[in-house]
Coordinates of C-alpha atoms in Angstrom, one line a residue:
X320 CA 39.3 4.8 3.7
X321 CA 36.4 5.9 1.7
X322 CA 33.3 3.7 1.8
X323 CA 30.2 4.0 -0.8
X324 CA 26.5 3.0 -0.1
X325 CA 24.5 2.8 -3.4
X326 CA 21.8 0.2 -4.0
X327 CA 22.8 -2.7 -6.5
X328 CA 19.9 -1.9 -9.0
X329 CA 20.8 1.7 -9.5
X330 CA 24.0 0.9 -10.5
X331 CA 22.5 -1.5 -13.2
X332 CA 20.2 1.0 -13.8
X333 CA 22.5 3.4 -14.6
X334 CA 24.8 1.6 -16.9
X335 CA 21.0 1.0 -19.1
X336 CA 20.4 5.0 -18.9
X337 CA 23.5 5.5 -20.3
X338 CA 23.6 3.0 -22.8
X339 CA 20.4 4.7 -24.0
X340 CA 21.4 7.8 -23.7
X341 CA 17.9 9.0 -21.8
X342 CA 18.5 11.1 -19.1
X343 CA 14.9 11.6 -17.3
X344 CA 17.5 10.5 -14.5
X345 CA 20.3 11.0 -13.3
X346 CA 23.0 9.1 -10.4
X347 CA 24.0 11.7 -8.1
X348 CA 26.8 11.6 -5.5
X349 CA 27.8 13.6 -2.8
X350 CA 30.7 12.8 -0.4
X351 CA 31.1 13.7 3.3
X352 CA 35.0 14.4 3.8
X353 CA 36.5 14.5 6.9
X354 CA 39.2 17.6 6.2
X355 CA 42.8 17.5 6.9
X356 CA 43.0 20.9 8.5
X357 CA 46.3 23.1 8.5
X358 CA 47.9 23.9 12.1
X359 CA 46.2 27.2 13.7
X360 CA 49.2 30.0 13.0
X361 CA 48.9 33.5 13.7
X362 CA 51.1 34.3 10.2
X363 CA 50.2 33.2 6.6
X364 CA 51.7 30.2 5.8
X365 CA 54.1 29.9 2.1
X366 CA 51.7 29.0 -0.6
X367 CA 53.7 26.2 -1.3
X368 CA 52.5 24.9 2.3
X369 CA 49.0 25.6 1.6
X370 CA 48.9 23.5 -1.9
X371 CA 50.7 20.5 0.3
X372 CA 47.5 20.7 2.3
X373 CA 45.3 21.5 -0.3
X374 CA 46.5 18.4 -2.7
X375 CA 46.2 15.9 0.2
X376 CA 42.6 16.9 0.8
X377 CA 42.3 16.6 -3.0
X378 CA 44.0 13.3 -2.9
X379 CA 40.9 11.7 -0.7
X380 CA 38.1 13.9 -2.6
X381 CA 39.7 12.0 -6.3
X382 CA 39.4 8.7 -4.9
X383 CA 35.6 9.6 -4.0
X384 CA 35.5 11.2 -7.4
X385 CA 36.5 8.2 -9.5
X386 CA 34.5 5.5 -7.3
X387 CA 31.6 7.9 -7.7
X388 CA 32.3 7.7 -11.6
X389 CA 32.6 3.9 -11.8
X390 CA 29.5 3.2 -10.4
X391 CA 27.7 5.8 -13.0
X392 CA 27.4 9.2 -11.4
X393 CA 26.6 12.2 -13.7
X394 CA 27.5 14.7 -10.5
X395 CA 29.6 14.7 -7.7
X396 CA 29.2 17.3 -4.5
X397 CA 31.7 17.7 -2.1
X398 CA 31.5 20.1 1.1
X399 CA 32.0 24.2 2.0
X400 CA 35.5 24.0 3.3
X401 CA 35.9 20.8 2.0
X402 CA 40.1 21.6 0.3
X403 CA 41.5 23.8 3.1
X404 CA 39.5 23.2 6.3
X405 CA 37.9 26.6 8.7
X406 CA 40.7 27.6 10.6
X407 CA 41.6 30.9 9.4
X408 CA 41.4 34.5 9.5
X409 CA 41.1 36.8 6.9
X410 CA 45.1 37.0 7.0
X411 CA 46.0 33.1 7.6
X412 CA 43.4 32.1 4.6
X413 CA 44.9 34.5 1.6
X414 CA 47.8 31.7 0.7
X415 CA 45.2 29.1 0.2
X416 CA 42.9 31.6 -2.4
X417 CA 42.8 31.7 -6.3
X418 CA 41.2 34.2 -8.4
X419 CA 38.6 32.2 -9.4
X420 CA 37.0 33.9 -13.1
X421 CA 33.6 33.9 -14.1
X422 CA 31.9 30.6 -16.0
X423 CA 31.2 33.8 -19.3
X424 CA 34.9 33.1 -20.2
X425 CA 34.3 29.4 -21.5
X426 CA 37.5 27.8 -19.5
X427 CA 38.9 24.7 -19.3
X428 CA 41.4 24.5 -16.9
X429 CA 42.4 21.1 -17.3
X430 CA 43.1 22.2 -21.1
X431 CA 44.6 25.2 -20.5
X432 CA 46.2 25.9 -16.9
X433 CA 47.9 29.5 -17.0
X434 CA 45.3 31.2 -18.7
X435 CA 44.2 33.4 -15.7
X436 CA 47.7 32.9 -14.1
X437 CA 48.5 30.5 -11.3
X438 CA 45.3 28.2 -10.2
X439 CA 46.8 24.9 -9.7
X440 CA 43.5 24.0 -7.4
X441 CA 41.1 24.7 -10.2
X442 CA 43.5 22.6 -12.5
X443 CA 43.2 19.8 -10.9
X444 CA 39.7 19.9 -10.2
X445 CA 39.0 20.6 -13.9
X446 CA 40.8 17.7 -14.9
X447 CA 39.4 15.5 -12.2
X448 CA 36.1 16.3 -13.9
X449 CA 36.9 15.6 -17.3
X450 CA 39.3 12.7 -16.7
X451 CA 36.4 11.2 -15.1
X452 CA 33.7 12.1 -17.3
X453 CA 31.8 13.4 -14.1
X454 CA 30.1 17.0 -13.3
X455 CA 32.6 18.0 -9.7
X456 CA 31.6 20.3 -7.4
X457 CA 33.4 21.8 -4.7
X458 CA 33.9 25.0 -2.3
X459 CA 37.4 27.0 -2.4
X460 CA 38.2 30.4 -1.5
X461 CA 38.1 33.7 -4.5
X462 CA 40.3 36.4 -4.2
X463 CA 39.0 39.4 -6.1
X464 CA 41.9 42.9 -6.6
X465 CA 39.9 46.3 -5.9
X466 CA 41.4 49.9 -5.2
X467 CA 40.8 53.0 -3.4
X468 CA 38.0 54.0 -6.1
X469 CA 35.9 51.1 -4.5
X470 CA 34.7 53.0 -0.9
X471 CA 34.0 49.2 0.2
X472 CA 37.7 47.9 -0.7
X473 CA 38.8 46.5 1.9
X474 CA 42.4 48.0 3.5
X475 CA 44.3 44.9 1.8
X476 CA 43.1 45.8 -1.3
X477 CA 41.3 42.5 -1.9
X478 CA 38.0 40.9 -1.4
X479 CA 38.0 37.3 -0.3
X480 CA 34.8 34.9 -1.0
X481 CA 33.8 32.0 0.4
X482 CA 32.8 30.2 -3.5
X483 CA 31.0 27.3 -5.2
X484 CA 33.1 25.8 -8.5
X485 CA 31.0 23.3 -10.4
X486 CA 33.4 22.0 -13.7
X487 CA 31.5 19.7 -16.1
X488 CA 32.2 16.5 -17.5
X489 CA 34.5 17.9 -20.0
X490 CA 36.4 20.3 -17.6
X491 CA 34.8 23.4 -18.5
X492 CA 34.4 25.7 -15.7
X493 CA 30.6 26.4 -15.6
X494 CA 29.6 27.5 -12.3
X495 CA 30.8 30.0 -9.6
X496 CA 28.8 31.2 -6.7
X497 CA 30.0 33.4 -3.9
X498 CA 28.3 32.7 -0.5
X499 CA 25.9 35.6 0.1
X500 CA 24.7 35.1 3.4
X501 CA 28.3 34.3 5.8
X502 CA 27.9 33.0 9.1
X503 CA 29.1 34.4 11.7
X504 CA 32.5 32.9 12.4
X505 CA 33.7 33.4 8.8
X506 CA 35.8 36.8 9.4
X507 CA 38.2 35.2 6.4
X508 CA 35.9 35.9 4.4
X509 CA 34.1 39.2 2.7
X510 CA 29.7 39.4 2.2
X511 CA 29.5 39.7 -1.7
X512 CA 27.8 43.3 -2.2
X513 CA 25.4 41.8 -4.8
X514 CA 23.2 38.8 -4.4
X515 CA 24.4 36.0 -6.9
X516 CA 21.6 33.9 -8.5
X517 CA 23.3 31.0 -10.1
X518 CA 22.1 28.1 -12.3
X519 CA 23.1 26.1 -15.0
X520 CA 21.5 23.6 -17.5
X521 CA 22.9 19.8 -17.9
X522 CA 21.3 17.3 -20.3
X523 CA 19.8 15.8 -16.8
X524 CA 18.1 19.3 -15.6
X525 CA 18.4 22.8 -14.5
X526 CA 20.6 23.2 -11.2
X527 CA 21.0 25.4 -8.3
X528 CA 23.9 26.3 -6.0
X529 CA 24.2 28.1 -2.9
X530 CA 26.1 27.5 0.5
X531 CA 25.7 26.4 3.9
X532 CA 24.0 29.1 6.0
X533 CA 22.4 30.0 2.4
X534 CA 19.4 27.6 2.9
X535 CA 17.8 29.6 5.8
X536 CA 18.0 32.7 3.7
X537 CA 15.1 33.8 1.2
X538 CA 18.1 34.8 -1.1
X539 CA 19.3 32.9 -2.8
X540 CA 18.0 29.8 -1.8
X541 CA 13.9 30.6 -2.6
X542 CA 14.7 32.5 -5.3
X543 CA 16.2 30.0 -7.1
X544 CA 14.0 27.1 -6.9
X545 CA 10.8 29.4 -6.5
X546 CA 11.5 31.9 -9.4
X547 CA 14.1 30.2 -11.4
X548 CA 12.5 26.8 -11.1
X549 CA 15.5 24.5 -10.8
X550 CA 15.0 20.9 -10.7
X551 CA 18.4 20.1 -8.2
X552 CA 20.0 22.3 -5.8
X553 CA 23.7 21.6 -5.1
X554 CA 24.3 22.4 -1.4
X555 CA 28.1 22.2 0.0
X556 CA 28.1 22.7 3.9
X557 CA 29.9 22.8 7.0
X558 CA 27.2 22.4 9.1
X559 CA 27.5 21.4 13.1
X560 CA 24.4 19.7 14.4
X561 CA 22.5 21.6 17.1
X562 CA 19.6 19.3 18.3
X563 CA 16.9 19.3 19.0
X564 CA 15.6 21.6 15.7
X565 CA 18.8 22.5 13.7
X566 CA 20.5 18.8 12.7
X567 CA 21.9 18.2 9.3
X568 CA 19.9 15.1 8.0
X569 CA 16.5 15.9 9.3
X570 CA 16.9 20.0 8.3
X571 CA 18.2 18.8 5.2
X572 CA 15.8 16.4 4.4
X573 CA 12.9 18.5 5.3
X574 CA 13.9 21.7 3.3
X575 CA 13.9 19.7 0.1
X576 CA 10.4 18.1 1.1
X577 CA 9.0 21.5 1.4
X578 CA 10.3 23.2 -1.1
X579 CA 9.6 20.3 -3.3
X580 CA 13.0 19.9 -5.2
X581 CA 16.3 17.4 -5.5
X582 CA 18.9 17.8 -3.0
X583 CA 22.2 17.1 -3.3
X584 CA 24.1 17.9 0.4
X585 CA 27.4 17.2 1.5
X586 CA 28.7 17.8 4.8
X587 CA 32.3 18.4 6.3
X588 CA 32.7 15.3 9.0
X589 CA 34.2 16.5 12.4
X590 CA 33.0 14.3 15.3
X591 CA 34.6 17.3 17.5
X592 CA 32.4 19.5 16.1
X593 CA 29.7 17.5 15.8
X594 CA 29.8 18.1 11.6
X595 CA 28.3 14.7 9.7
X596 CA 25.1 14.4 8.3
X597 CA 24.8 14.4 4.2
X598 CA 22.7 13.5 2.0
X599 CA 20.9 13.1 -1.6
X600 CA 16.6 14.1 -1.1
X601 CA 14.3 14.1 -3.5
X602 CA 10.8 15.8 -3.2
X603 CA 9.0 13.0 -2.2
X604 CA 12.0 11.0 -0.8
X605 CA 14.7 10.7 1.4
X606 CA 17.0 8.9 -1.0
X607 CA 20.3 8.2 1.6
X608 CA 22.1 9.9 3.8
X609 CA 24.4 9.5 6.1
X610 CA 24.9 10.5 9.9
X611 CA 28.1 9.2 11.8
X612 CA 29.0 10.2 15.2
X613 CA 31.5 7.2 15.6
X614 CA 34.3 7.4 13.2
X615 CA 36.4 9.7 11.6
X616 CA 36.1 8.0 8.0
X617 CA 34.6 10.1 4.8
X618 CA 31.7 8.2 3.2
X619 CA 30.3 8.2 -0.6
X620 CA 26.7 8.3 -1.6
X621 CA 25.2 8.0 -4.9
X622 CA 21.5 7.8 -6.0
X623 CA 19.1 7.8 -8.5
X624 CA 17.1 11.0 -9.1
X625 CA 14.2 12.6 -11.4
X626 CA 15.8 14.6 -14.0
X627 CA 13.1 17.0 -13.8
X628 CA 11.0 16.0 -10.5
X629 CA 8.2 19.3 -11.5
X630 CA 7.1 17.1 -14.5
X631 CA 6.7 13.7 -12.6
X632 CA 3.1 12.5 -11.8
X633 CA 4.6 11.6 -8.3
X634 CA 5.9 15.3 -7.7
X635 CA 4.2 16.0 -4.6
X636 CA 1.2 19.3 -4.1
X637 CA 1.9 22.0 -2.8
X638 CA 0.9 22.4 1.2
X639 CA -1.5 24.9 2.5
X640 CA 0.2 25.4 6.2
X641 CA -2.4 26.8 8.8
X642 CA -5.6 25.3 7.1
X643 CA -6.1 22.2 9.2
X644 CA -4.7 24.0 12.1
X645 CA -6.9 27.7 11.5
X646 CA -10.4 25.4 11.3
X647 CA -9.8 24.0 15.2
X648 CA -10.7 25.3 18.2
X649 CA -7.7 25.9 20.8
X650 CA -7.7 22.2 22.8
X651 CA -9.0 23.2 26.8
X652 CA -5.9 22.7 28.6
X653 CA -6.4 22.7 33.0
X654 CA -2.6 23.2 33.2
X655 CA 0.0 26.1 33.3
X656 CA 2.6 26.4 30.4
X657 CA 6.3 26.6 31.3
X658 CA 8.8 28.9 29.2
X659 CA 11.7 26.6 28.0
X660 CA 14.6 27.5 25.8
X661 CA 15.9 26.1 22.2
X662 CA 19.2 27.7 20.6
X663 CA 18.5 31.2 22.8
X664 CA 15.2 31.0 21.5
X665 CA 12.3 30.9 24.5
X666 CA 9.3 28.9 23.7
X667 CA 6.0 28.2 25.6
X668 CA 5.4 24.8 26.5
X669 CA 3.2 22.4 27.9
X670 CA 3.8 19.2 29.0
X671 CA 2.2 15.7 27.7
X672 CA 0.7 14.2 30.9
X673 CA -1.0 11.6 29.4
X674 CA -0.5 8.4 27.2
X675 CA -3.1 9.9 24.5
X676 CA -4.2 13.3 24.7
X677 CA -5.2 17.2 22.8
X678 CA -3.5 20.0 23.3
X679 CA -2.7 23.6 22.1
X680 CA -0.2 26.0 22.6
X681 CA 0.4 29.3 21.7
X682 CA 2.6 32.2 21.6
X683 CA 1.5 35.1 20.0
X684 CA 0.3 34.6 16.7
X685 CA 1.6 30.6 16.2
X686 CA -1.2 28.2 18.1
X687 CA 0.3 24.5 17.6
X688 CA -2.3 21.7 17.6
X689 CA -1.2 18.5 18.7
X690 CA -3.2 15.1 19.0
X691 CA -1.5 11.9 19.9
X692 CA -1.3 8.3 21.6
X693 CA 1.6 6.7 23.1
X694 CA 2.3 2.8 23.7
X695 CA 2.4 3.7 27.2
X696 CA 3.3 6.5 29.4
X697 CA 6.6 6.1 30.9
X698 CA 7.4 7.6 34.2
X699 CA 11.2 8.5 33.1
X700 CA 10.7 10.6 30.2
X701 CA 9.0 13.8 29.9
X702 CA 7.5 15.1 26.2
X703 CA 6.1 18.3 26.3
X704 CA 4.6 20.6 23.1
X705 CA 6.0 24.1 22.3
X706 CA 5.4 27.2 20.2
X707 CA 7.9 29.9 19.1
X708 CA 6.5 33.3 17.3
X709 CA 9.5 35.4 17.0
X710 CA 13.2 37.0 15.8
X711 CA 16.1 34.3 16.2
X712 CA 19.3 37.3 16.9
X713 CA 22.2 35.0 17.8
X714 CA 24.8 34.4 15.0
X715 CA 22.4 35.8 12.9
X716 CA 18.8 37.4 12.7
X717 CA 16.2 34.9 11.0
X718 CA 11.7 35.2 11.8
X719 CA 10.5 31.7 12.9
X720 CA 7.4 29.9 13.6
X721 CA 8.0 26.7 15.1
X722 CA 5.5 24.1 16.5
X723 CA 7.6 21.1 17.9
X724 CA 6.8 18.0 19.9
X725 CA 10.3 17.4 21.7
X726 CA 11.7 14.8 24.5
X727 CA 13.0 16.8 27.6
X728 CA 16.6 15.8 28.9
X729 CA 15.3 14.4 31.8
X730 CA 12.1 14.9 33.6
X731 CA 13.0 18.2 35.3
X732 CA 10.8 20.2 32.8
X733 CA 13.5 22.8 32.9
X734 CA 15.5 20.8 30.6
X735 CA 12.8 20.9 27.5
X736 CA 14.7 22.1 24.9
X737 CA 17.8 20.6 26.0
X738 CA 20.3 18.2 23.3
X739 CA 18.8 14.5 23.9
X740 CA 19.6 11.2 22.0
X741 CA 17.5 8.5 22.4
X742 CA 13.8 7.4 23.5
X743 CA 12.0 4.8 24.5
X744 CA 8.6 5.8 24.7
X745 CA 6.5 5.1 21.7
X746 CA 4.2 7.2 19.7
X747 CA 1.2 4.8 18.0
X748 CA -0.9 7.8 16.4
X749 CA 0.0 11.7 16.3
X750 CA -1.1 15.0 14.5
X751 CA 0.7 18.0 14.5
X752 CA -0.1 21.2 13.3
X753 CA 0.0 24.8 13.0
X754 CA -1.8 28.6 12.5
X755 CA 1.3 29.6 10.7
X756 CA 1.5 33.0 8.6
X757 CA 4.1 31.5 6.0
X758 CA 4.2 29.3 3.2
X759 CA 7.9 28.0 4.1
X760 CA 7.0 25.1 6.4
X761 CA 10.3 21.9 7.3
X762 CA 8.2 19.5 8.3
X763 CA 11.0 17.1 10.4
X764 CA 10.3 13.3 12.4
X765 CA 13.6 12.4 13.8
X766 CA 13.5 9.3 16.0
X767 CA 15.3 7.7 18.4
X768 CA 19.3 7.7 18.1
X769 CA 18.8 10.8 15.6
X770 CA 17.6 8.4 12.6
X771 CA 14.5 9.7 9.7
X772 CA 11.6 8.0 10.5
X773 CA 11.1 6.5 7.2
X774 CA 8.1 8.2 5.3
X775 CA 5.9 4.8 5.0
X776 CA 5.4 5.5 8.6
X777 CA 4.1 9.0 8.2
X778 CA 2.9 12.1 6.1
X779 CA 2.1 15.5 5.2
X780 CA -1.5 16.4 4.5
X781 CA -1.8 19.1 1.9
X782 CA -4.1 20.8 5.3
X783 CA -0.7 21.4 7.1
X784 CA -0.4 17.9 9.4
X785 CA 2.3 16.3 9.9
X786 CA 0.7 12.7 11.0
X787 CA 1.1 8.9 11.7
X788 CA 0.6 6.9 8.7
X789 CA 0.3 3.5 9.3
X790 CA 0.0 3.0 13.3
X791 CA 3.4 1.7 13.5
X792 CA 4.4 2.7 17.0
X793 CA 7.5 5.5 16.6
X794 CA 10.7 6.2 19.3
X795 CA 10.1 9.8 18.5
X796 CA 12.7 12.0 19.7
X797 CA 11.8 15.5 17.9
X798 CA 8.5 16.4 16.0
X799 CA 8.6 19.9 14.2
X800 CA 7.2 22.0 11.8
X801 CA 9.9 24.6 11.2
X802 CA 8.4 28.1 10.0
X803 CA 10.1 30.6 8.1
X804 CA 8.7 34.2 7.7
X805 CA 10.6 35.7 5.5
X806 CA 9.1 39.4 5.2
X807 CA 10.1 39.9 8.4
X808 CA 13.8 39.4 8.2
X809 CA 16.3 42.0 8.6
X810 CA 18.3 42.9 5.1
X811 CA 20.6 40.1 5.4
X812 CA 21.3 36.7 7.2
X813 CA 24.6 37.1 9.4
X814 CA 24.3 40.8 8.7
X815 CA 22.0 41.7 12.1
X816 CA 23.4 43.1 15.4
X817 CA 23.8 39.7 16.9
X818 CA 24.8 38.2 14.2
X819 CA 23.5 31.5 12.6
X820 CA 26.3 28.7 8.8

């Protein structure tokens, strides 16, 4: 069953935009799919097997498509593995591939199916675009001949990429992106040798694609909203939550906050795995998203976005991270920090012994400032205040700065850092900052049965503060401003001797 959440006025709204024809905005839709995976098999499968699973997927993502189109939407996303599922390897995976050509070749599939031989996947998504009058995005698998005069062939004599399709509202193929940065897991799937930076224009802006693991990268995903200044960013992803710091929604959310531009996120939905969380963001604004841990049903959402945010008087300033926090003195603290670990990173904590309270905590260049006042201080939870400086190497090699206010598990300090789902205790007031050495700051507030803490309650100073708004007091389960350093990453994400999607 696919449900939709959209509020009743856009839906009016959207019917006068298009009457008008004036598209400063857009309705944009993205749908969180839960996939009908194929059986784990050691041997390919007939391609005839792997279309039967491929059209039933397609059969739920069309109904999603065409509800998305009769409430308005220009634009439809739908997740990474979204037609065929992640249970593969590089040999299992082949049946379900087509050679996907580039957007140069002005194709309509819909119009003209055998023109780069058999790709009955792309014809039916092509025609689900243009039937509906809708802009469909989604994530298959391109298969790519080479020979032994390519050193980097592989022994099969074929690359195989993990790839982005976007057909517009007529069909026409006009968007392919091959995921640059693969996460570990993904052994169906060749790196690309070259970075692909990949836009497109639409009478309702200039968009973005990338994939997944993608958006902790520098490239593509800063590139193409820092240099090639899109206005949207189209983001399919398979993406399992990993609290307290790594959760779709609030890492989502927070990106697009930060790097000030609209965000269009859909999500694979696996309770199992603990994949849900999608989403449509906007600069300023979490517009809806979605976070299920209880059912195994898709779910639709469609919202009303700036066209072109940049050009908006409400498009937010840019944030100066580390001025508030590089003007204070370290906060006196009588008491010993405690290493604790997050996602095999260690941080150095301290713990919150106090209702209200200053503190500071560093590790080696990152000092996190925090100020703060609770409702009450409750004798059966623990909060403490941590700092990371330093290489993430599991599944991947990533530079972080991180400056988080967390719940522990229990109150065993030992279990700071540790997955937790709710709170209790209250947080009236708070300020948390940071002496961070990067411009790439997620500022995330998750509260209390993993929910955004809706931004009335709180903001970002253009200082670098992530503080209380309106004294409203706040179940807060996870505070954090989530650093990025770039210029000290290895070459490539997922590249590095450990080898993070």
């Amino acid at each position: 069953m696919i449900t939709s959440h959209f509020p009743k006025y856009v839906a009016v709204f959207a019917l006068f935009v298009l009457s008008v024809g004036a598209l400063d905005t857009f309705i944009a839709a993205v749908y969180e799919h839960a996939v009908l995976l194929p059986n784990r098999t050691e041997t390919p499968v007939p391609k005839e097997e792997a279309l039967l699973l491929m059209n039933k997927n397609i059969d739920v993502l069309e109904k999603a498509v065409k509800l998305a189109a009769r409430q308005g939407a220009h634009i439809i996303v739908t997740p990474e593995d979204g037609i065929y599922g992640w249970v593969f390897t590089r040999e299992t995976i082949y049946p379900y591939l087509e050679d996907i050509p580039h957007p140069e070749v002005n194709w309509i599939p819909c119009r003209d199916p055998r023109r780069f031989g058999y790709t009955p996947v792309q014809d039916r998504l092509s025609c689900l675009a243009k039937d509906n009058s809708i802009y469909v995005v989604a994530n298959i698998g391109d298969k790519k001949p080479c020979n032994a005069s390519d050193p980097q062939c592989p022994p099969d004599g074929h690359y195989q990429y993990n790839t982005d399709v976007v057909f517009d509202s007529e069909g026409r193929l006009v968007a392919r992106y091959h995921k640059y940065n693969l996460f570990a897991p993904e052994i169906q799937f060749d790196f690309p040798k070259d970075l692909e930076l990949v836009t497109f224009d639409t009478p309702f802006g200039k968009f973005g694609i990338f994939t997944c693991f993608d958006i902790f990268s520098h490239d593509p995903a800063v590139v193409v909203v820092d240099e090639f200044q899109v206005d949207s960013v189209l983001y399919p992803t398979a993406w399992y939550n990993t609290l307290p710091l790594l959760s779709a929604v609030p890492f989502h959310s927070a990106w697009a906050r930060a790097m000030r531009v609209n965000l269009l996120a859909a999500n694979t939905h696996n309770t199992s795995m603990h994949m849900t969380g999608s989403g449509i963001y906007a600069p300023e604004a979490v517009k809806v998203y979605h976070y299920d841990m209880e059912t195994e049903s898709g779910q639709l959402m469609l919202s009303e976005l700036k066209s072109r945010p940049r050009s908006e008087p409400t498009y937010p300033a840019a944030v100066n991270w580390g001025a508030y926090a590089r003007g204070v003195k370290p906060f006196p603290s009588e008491q010993s920090d405690f290493p604790g670990m997050i996602y095999f990173d260690e941080f150095t904590f301290t713990e919150l012994k106090r209702n209200t309270g200053n503190y500071t905590v560093c590790q080696k260049d990152l000092c996190c400032h925090l100020t703060y006042k609770m409702s009450e201080k409750r004798t059966d939870e623990v909060y403490a205040l941590g700092a990371f400086d330093g290489l993430h190497t599991v599944e991947g090699q990533c530079y972080l700065q991180i400056c988080t206010l967390l719940k522990c598990q229990t109150t065993d300090l030992r279990t700071c850092g540790e997955p937790v789902g709710s709170a209790f205790t209250r947080f009236e007031e708070f300020s948390l900052s940071g002496t961070f050495g990067t411009s790439y700051v997620f500022p995330q507030l998750i509260l209390s049965g993993s929910q955004l803490a809706p931004e009335r309650h709180y903001e970002v100073s253009w200082d670098g503060r992530l503080r209380s708004r309106d004294g409203v007091p706040l179940p807060v389960l996870v505070m954090a401003l989530y650093g990025r350093v770039f210029e000290k990453d290895p070459p490539r994400l997922g590249q590095g001797p450990g080898k993070l999607q």
